[in-house]
PDB file of C-alpha atoms in Angstrom:
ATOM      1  CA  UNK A 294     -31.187  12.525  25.531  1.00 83.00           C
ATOM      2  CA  UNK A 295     -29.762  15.601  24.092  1.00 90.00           C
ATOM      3  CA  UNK A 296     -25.908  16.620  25.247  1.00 95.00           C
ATOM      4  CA  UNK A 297     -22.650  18.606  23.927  1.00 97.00           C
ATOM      5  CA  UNK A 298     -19.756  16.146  24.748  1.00 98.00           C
ATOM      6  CA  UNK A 299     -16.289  18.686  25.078  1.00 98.00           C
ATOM      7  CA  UNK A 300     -13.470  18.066  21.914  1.00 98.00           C
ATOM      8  CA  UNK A 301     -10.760  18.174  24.154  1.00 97.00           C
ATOM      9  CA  UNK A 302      -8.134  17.664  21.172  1.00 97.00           C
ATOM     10  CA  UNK A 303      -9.827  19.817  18.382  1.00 97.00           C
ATOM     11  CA  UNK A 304     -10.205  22.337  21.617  1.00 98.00           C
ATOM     12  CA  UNK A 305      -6.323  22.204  21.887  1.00 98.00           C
ATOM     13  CA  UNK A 306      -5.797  22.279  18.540  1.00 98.00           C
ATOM     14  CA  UNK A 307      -7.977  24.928  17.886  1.00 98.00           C
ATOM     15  CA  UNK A 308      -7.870  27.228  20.848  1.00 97.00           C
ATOM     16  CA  UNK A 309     -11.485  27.099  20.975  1.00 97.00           C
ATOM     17  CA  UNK A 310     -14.029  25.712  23.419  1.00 97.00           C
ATOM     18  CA  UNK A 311     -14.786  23.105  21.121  1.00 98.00           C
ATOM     19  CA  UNK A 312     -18.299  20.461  21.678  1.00 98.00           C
ATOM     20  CA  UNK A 313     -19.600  17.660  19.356  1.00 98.00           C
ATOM     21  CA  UNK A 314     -23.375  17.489  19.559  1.00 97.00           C
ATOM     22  CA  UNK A 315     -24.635  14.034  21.081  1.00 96.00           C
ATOM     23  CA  UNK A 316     -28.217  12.883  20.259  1.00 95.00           C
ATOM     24  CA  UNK A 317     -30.607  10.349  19.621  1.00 92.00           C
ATOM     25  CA  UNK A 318     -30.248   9.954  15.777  1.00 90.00           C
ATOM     26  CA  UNK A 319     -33.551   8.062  15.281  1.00 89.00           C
ATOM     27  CA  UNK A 320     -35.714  11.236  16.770  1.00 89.00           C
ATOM     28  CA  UNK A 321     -34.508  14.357  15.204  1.00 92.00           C
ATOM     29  CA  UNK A 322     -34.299  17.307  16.705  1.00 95.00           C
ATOM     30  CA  UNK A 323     -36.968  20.298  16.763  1.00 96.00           C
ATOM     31  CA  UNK A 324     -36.373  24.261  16.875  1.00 96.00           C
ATOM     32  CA  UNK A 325     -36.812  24.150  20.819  1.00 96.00           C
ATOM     33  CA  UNK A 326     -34.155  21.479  20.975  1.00 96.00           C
ATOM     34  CA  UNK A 327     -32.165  23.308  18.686  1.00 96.00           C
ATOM     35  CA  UNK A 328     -32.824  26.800  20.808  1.00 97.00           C
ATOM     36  CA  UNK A 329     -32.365  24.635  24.198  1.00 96.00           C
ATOM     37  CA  UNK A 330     -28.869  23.548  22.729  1.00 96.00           C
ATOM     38  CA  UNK A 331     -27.599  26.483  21.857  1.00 96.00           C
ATOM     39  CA  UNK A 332     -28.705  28.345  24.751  1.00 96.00           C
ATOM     40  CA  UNK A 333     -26.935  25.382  26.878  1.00 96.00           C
ATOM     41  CA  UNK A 334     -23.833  25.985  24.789  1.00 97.00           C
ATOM     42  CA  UNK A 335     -23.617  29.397  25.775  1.00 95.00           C
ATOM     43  CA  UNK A 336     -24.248  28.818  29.744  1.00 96.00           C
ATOM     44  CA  UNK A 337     -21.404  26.160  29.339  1.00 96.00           C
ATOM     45  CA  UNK A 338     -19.336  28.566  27.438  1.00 97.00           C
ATOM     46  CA  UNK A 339     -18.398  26.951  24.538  1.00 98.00           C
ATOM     47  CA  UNK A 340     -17.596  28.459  21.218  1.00 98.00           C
ATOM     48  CA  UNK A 341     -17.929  26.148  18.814  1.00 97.00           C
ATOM     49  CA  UNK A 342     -20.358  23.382  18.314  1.00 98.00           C
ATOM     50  CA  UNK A 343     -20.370  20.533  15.884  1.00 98.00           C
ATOM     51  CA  UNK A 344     -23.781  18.123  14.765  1.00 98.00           C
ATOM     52  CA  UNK A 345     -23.646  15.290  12.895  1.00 98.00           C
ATOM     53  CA  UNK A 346     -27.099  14.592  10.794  1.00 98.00           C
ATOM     54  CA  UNK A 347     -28.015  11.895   8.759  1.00 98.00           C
ATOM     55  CA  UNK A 348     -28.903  12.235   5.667  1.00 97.00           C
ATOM     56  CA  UNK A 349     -32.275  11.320   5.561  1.00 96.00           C
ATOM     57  CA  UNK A 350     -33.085  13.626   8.570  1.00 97.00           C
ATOM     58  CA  UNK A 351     -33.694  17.063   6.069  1.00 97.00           C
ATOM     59  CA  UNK A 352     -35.847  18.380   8.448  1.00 97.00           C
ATOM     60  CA  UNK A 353     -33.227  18.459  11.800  1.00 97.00           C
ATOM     61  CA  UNK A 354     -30.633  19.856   8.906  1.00 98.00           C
ATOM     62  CA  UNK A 355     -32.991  22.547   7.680  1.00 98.00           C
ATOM     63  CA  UNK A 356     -34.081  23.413  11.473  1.00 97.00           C
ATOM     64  CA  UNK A 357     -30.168  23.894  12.271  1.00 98.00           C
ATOM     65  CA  UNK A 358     -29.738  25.991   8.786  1.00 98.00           C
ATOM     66  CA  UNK A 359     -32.287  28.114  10.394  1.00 97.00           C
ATOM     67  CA  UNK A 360     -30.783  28.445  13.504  1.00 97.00           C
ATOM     68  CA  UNK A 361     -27.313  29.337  12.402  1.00 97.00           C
ATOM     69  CA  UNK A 362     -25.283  26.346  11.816  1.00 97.00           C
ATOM     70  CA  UNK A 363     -23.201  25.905   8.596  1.00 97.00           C
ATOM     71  CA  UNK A 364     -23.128  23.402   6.487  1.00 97.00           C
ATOM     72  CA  UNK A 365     -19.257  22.003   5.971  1.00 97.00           C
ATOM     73  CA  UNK A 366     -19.314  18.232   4.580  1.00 97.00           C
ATOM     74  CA  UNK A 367     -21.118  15.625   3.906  1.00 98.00           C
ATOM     75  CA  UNK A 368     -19.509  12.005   4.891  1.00 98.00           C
ATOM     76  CA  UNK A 369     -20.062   9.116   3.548  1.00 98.00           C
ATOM     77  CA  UNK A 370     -19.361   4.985   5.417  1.00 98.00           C
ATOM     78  CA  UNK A 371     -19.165   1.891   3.620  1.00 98.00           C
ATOM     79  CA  UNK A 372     -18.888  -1.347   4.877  1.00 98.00           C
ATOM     80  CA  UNK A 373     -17.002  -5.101   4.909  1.00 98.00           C
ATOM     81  CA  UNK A 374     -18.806  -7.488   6.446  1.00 98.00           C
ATOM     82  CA  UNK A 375     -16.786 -10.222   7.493  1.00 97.00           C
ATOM     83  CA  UNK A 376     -19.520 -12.976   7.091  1.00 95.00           C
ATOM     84  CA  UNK A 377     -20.268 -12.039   3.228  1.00 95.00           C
ATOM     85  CA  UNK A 378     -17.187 -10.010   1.282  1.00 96.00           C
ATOM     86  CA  UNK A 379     -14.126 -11.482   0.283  1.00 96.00           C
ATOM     87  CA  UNK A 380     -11.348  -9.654  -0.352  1.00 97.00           C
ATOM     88  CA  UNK A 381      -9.769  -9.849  -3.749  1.00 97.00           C
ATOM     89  CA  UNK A 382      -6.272 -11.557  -4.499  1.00 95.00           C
ATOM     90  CA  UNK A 383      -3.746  -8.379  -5.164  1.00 94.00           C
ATOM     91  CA  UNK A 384      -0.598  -8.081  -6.705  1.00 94.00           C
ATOM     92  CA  UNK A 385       0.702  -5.249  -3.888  1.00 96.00           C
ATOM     93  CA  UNK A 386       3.407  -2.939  -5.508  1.00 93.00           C
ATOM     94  CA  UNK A 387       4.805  -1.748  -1.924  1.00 97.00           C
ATOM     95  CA  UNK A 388       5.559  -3.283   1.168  1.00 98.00           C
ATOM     96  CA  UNK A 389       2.971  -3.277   3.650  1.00 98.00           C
ATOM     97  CA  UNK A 390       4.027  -2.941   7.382  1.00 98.00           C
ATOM     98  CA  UNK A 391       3.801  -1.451  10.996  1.00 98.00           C
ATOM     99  CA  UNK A 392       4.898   2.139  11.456  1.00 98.00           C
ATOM    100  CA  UNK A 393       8.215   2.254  13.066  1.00 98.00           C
ATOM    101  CA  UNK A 394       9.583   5.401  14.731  1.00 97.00           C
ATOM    102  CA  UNK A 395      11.985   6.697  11.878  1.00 98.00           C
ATOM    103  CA  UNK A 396       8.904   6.995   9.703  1.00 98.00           C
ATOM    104  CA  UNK A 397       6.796   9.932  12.151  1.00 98.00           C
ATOM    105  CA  UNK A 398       8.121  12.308  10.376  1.00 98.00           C
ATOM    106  CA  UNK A 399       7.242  11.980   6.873  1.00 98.00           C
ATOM    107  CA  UNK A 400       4.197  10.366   7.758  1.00 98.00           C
ATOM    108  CA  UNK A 401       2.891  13.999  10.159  1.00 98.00           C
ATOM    109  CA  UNK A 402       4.523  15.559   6.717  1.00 98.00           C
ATOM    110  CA  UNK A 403       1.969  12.767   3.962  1.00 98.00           C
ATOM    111  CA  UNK A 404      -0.899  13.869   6.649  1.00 98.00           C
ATOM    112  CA  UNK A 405      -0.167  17.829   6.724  1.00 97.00           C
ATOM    113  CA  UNK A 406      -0.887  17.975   2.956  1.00 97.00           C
ATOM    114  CA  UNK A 407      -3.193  15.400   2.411  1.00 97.00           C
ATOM    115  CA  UNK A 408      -6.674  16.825   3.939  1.00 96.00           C
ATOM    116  CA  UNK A 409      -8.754  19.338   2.277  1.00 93.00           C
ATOM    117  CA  UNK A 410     -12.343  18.255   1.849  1.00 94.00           C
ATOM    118  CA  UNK A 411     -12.641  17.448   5.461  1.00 96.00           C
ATOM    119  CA  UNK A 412     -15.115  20.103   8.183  1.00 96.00           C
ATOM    120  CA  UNK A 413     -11.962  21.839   9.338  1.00 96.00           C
ATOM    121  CA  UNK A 414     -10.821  22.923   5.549  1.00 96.00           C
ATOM    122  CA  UNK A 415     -13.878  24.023   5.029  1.00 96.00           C
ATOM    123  CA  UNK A 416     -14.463  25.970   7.808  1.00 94.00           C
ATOM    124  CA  UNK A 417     -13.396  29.631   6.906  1.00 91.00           C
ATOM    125  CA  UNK A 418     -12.846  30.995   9.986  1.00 94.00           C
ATOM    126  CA  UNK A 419     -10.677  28.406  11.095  1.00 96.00           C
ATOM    127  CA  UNK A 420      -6.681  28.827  10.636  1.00 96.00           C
ATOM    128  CA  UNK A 421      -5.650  26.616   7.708  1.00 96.00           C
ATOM    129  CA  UNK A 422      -2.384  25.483   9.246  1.00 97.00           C
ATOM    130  CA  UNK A 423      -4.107  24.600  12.428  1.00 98.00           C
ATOM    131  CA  UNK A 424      -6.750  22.389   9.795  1.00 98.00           C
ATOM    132  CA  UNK A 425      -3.189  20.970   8.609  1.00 98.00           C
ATOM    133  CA  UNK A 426      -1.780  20.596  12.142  1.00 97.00           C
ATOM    134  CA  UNK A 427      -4.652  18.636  13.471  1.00 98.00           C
ATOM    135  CA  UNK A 428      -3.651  15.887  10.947  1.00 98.00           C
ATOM    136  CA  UNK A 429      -0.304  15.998  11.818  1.00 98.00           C
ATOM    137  CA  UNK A 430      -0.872  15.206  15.249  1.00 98.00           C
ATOM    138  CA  UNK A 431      -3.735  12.837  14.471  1.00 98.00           C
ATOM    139  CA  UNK A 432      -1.435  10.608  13.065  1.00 98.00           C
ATOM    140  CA  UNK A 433       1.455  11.545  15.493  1.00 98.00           C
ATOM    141  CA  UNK A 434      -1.216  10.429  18.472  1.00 98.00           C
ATOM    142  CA  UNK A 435      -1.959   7.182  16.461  1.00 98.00           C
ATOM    143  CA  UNK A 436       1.607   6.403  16.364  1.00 97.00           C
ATOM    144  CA  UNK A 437       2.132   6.520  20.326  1.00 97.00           C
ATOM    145  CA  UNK A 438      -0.772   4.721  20.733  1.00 96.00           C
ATOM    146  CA  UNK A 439      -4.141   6.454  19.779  1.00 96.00           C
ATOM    147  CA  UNK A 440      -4.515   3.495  17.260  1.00 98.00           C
ATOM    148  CA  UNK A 441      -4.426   0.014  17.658  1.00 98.00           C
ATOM    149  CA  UNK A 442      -2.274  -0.485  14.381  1.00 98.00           C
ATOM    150  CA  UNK A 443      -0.782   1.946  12.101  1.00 98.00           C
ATOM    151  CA  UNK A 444      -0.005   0.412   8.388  1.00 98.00           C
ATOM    152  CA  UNK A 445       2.792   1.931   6.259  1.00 98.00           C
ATOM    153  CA  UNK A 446       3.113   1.564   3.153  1.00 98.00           C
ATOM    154  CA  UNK A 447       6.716   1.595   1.497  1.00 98.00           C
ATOM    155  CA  UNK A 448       7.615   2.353  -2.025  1.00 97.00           C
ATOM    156  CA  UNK A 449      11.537   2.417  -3.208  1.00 95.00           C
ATOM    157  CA  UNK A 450      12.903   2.150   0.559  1.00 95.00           C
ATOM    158  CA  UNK A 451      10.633   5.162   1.414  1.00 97.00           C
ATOM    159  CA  UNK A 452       7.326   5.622   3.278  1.00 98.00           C
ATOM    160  CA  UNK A 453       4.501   6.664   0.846  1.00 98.00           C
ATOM    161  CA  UNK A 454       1.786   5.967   2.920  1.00 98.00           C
ATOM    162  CA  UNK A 455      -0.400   5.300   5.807  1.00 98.00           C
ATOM    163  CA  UNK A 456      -3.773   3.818   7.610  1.00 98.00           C
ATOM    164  CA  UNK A 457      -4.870   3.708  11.188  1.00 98.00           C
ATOM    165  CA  UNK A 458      -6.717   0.921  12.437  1.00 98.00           C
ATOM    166  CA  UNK A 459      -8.856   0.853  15.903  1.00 98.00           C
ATOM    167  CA  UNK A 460     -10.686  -1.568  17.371  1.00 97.00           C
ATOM    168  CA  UNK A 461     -13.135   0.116  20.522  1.00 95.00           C
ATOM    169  CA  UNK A 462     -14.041  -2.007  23.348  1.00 92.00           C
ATOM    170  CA  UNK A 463     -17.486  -3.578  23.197  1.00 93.00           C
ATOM    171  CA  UNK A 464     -17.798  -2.905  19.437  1.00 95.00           C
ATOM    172  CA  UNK A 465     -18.643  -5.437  17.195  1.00 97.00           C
ATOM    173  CA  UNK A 466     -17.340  -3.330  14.457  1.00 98.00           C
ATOM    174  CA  UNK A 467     -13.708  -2.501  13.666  1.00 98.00           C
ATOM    175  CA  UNK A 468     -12.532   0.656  11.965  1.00 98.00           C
ATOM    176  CA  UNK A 469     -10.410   1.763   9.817  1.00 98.00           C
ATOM    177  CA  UNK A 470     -10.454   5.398  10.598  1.00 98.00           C
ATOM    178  CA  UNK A 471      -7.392   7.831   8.625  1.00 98.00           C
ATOM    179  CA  UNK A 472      -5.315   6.953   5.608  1.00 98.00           C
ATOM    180  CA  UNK A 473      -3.323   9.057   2.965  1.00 98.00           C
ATOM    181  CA  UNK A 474      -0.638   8.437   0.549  1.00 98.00           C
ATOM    182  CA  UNK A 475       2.163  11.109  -0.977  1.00 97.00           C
ATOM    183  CA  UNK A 476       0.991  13.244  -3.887  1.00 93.00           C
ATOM    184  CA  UNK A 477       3.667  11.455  -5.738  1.00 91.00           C
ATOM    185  CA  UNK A 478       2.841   7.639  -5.486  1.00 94.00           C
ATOM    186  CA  UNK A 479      -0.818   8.455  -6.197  1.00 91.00           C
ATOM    187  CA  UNK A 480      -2.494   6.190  -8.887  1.00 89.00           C
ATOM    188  CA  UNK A 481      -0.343   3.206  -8.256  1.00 94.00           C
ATOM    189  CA  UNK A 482      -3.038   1.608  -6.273  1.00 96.00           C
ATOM    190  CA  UNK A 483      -0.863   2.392  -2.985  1.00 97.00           C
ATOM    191  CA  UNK A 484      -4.111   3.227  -1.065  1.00 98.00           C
ATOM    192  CA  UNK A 485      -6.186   0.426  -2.125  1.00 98.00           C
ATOM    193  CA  UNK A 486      -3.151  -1.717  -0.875  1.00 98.00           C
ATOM    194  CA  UNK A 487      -3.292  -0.293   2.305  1.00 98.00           C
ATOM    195  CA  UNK A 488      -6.900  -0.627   3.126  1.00 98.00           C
ATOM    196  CA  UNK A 489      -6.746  -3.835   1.675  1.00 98.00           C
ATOM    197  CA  UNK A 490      -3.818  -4.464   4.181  1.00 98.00           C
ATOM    198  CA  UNK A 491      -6.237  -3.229   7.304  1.00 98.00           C
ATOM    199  CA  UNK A 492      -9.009  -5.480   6.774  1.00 98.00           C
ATOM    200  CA  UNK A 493      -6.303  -8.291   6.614  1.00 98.00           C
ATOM    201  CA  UNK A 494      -4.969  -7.411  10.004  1.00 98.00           C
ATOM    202  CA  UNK A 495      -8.658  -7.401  11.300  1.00 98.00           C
ATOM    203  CA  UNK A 496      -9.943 -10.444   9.923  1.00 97.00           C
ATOM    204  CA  UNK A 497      -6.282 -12.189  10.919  1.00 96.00           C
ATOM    205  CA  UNK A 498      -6.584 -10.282  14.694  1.00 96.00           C
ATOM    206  CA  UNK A 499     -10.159  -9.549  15.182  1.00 96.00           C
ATOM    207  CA  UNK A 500     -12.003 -12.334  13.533  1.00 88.00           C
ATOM    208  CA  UNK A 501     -14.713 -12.139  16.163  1.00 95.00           C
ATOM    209  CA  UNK A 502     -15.658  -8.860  14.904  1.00 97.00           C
ATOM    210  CA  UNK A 503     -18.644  -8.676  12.110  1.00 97.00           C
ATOM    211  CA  UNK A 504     -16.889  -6.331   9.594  1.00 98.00           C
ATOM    212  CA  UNK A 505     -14.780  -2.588   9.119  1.00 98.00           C
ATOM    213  CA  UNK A 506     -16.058   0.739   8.615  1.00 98.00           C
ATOM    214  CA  UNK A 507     -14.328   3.132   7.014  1.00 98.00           C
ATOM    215  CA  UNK A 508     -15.188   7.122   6.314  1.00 98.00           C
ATOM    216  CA  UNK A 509     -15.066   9.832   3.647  1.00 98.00           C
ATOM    217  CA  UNK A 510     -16.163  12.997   2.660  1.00 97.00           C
ATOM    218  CA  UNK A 511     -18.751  12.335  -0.317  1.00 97.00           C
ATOM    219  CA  UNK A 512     -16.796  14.137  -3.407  1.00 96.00           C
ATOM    220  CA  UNK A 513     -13.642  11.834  -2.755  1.00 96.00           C
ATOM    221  CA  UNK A 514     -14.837   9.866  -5.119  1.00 96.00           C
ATOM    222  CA  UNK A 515     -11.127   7.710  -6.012  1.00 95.00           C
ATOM    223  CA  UNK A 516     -11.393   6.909  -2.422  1.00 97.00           C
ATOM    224  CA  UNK A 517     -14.629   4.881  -2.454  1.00 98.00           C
ATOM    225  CA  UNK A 518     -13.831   3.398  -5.834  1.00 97.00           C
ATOM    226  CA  UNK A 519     -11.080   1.652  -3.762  1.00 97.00           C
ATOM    227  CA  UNK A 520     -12.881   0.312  -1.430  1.00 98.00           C
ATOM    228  CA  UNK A 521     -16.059  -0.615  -3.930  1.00 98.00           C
ATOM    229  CA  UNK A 522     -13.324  -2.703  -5.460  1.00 97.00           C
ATOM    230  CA  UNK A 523     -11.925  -4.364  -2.102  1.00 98.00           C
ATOM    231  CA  UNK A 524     -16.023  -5.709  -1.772  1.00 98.00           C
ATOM    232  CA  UNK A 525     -17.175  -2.524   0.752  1.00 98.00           C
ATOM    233  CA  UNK A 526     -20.809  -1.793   0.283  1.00 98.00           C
ATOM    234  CA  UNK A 527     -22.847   1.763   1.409  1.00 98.00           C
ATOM    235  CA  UNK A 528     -23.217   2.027   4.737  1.00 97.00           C
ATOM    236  CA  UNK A 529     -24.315   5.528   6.211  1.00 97.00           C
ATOM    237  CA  UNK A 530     -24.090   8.733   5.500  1.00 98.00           C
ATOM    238  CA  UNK A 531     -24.184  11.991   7.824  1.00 98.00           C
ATOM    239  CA  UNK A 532     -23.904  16.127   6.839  1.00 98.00           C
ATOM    240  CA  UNK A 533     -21.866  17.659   9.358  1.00 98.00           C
ATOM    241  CA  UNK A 534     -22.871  21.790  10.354  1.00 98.00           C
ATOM    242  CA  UNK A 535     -20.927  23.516  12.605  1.00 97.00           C
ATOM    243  CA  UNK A 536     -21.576  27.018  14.702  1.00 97.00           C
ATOM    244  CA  UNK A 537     -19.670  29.682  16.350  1.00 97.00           C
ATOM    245  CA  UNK A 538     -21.312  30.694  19.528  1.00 95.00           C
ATOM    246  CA  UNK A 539     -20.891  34.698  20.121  1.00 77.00           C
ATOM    247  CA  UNK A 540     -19.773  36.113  23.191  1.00 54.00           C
TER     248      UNK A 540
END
């Protein structure tokens, strides 16, 4: 079944009526569902709409080109499974531990400048320092208890870095779902630590689960290098189009 499920926080962030596009992934969509969306959209008065596709569905993407929507990212998910991978032995060069309240600030500051490749960024007709605000908050909502764990990592008695960890009711699947380090501690494997760090705290808290899923856009490239090397493996992949309703 076919529904528009309200963004209430990318609706506050954005000052837009904002809706994510809910659907039956294994069916596809035709033009009448697309038309019979859209036309819902406007009844409901939304503004904005957002559908994820997978990647092997060309025909739903081309059907939505056609009708409108833009094209803004593909992402990419790999995968640990706990009853295969392994993670590697690492020599960690920072300390890995739980957020504590002196370090909100820099971390709202590591996730303001951080995102770029992301379906906000590369919306034009979005604000860019709303795109940058919606970080900041992201991570400011984690903190207070949006995530299950937030994972700093220190370098030289300061905060470098971070990753969010959640763990949903009823799903098998953990996930480790935003991360960034500081421009300047890049390329000392700082992130790779981190992650490496989450899937610790799962398989130490969560062993029950089968495995972590974590997400990208599909030109961060260093990013899934990382977690090739911590034993993650392809998962799924989706492109994300987005449309602003008129009137």
């Amino acid at each position: 079944m076919m529904k528009i499920v309200t963004d209430k926080f990318n609706s506050q962030i954005f000052n837009l009526c904002m809706g994510n596009v809910d659907y039956p992934k294994d069916k596809g969509l035709t033009l009448e569902d697309i038309d019979r969306l859209i036309a819902e959209a406007a009844d409901e008065k939304y503004e904005h709409l957002t559908i994820k596709i997978p990647s092997h569905d060309k025909e739903t993407l081309n059907i939505a080109l056609q009708r409108g929507f833009v094209f803004v990212d593909t992402l990419v998910e790999y995968f640990f499974d706990f009853n295969r991978a392994k993670l590697p032995l690492m020599n960690h060069k920072c300390i890995l531990r739980d957020a504590c309240q002196e370090d909100l600030e820099t971390l709202k500051h590591i996730a303001k400048v951080s995102f770029f490749a992301d379906r906000f960024h590369s919306d034009k007709k979005l604000d860019n320092s709303l795109c940058d605000k919606y970080y900041e908050q992201w991570i400011e909502n984690s903190f207070y208890g949006f995530a299950d764990k937030v994972i700093v990592a220190e370098h030289q008695g300061k905060p470098v870095g971070f990753t969010t960890g959640k763990v949903n009711q009823g799903d098998p699947t953990g996930r480790l779902v935003l991360s960034a380090v500081s421009d300047s501690c890049r390329g000392l494997g700082i992130y790779t630590s981190m992650i490496h760090e989450g899937v610790s705290w799962l398989l130490r808290e969560h062993a029950a689960l089968n495995g972590v899923i974590v997400g990208t856009q599909l030109e961060t490239v260093a990013v899934q290098k990382a977690w090739i090397k911590l034993g993650f493996t392809v998962y799924d992949s989706f492109y994300t189009l987005q449309k602003y309703l008129e009137g």
